[in-house]
Short mmCIF file of C-alpha atoms in Angstrom, two decimals:
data_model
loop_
_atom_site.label_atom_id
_atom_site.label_comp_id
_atom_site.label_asym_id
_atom_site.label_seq_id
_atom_site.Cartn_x
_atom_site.Cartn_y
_atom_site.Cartn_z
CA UNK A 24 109.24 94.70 106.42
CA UNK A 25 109.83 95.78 102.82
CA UNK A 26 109.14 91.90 101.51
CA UNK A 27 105.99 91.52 103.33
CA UNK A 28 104.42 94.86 102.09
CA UNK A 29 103.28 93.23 98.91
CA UNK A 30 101.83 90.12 100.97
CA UNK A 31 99.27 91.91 103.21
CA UNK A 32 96.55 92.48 101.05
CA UNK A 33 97.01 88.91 100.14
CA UNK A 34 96.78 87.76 103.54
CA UNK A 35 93.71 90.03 104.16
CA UNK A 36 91.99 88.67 101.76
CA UNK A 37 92.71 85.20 102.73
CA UNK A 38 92.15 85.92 106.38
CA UNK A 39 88.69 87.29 105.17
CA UNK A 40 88.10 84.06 103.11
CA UNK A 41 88.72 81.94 105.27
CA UNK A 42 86.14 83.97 108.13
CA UNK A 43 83.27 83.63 106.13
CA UNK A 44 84.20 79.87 105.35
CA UNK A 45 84.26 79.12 108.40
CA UNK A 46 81.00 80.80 109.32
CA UNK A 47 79.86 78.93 106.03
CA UNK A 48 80.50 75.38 107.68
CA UNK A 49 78.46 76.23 110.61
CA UNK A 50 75.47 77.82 108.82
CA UNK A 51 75.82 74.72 106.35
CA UNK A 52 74.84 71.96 109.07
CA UNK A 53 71.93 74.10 110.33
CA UNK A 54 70.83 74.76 107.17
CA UNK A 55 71.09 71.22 105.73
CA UNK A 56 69.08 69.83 109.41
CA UNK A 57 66.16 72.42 108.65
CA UNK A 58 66.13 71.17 105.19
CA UNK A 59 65.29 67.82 106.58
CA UNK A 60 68.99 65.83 106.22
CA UNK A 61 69.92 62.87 108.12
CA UNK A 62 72.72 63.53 111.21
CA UNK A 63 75.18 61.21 109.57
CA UNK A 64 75.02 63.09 106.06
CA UNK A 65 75.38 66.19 107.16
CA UNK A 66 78.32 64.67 109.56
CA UNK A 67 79.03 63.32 105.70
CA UNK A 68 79.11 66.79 104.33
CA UNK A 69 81.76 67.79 106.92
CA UNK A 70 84.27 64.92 106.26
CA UNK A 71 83.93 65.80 102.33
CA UNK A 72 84.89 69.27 103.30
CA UNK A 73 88.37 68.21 105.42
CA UNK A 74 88.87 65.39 102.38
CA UNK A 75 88.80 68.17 100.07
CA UNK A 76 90.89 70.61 102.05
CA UNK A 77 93.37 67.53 102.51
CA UNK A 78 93.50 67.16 98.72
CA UNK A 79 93.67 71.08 97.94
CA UNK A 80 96.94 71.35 99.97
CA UNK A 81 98.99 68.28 98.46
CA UNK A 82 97.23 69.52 94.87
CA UNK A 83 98.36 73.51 95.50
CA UNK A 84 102.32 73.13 95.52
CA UNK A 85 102.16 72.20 92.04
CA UNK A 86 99.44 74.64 90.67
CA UNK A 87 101.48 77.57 92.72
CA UNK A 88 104.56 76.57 90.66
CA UNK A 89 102.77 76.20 87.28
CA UNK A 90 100.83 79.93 87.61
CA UNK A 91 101.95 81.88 90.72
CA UNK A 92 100.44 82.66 93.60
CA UNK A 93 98.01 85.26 92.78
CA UNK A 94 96.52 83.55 90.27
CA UNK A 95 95.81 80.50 92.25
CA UNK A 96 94.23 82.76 94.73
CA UNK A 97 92.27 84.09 92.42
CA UNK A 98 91.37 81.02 90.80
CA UNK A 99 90.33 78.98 94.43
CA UNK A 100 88.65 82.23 95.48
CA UNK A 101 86.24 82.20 92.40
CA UNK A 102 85.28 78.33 92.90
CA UNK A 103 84.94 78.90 96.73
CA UNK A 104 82.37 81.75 95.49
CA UNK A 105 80.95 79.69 93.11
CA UNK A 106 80.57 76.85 95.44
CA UNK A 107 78.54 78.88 98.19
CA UNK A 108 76.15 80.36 95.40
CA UNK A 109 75.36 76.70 93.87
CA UNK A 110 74.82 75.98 97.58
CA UNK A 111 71.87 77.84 97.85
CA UNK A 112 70.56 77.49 94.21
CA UNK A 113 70.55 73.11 94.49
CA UNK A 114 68.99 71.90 97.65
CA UNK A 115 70.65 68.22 97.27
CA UNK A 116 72.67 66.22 100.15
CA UNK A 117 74.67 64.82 97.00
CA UNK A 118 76.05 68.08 95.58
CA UNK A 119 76.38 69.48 98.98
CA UNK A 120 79.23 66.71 99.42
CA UNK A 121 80.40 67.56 96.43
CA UNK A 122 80.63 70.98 96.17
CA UNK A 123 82.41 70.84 100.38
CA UNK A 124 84.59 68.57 98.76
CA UNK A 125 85.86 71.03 95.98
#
């Protein structure tokens, strides 16, 4: 139990993170068909998301290794928050895809 004590408020946090994101992809496709976007782009905006998320886990191994774990938390944490402000700042199908996809 000793060498998972340090892990749990990691794991919070993630488990937290990954909550609102998924409450975020929801919201996202009603949001985007009250703003007037076509059923296949905002089906669009959902396969950028997995493409991304398939990227982001062959891409992680190697940033883990190069700066540790908490720092990559950090660092994926801060563009996921960055992401979902730009979200509501730039009404635009376009970087909608792009910013699912990162």
């Amino acid at each position: 139990m000793s060498s998972i004590r340090p892990l749990i408020p990691l794991l919070i946090a993630a488990g937290i993170l990954l909550g609102g994101n998924g409450l975020q992809g929801t919201l996202i496709a009603l949001r985007g068909a009250q703003e007037g976007f076509s059923a296949p782009v905002i089906g669009l905006m959902g396969t950028f998301y997995f493409a991304g998320f398939l990227l982001g886990c062959l891409a992680v191994t190697r940033i883990l290794k190069a700066v540790g774990h908490v720092r990559t938390f950090s660092a994926l944490a801060a563009t996921a928050s960055a992401g979902t402000l730009l979200l509501v700042l730039v009404i635009d199908p376009i970087m909608w895809c792009a910013v699912r996809f990162a």
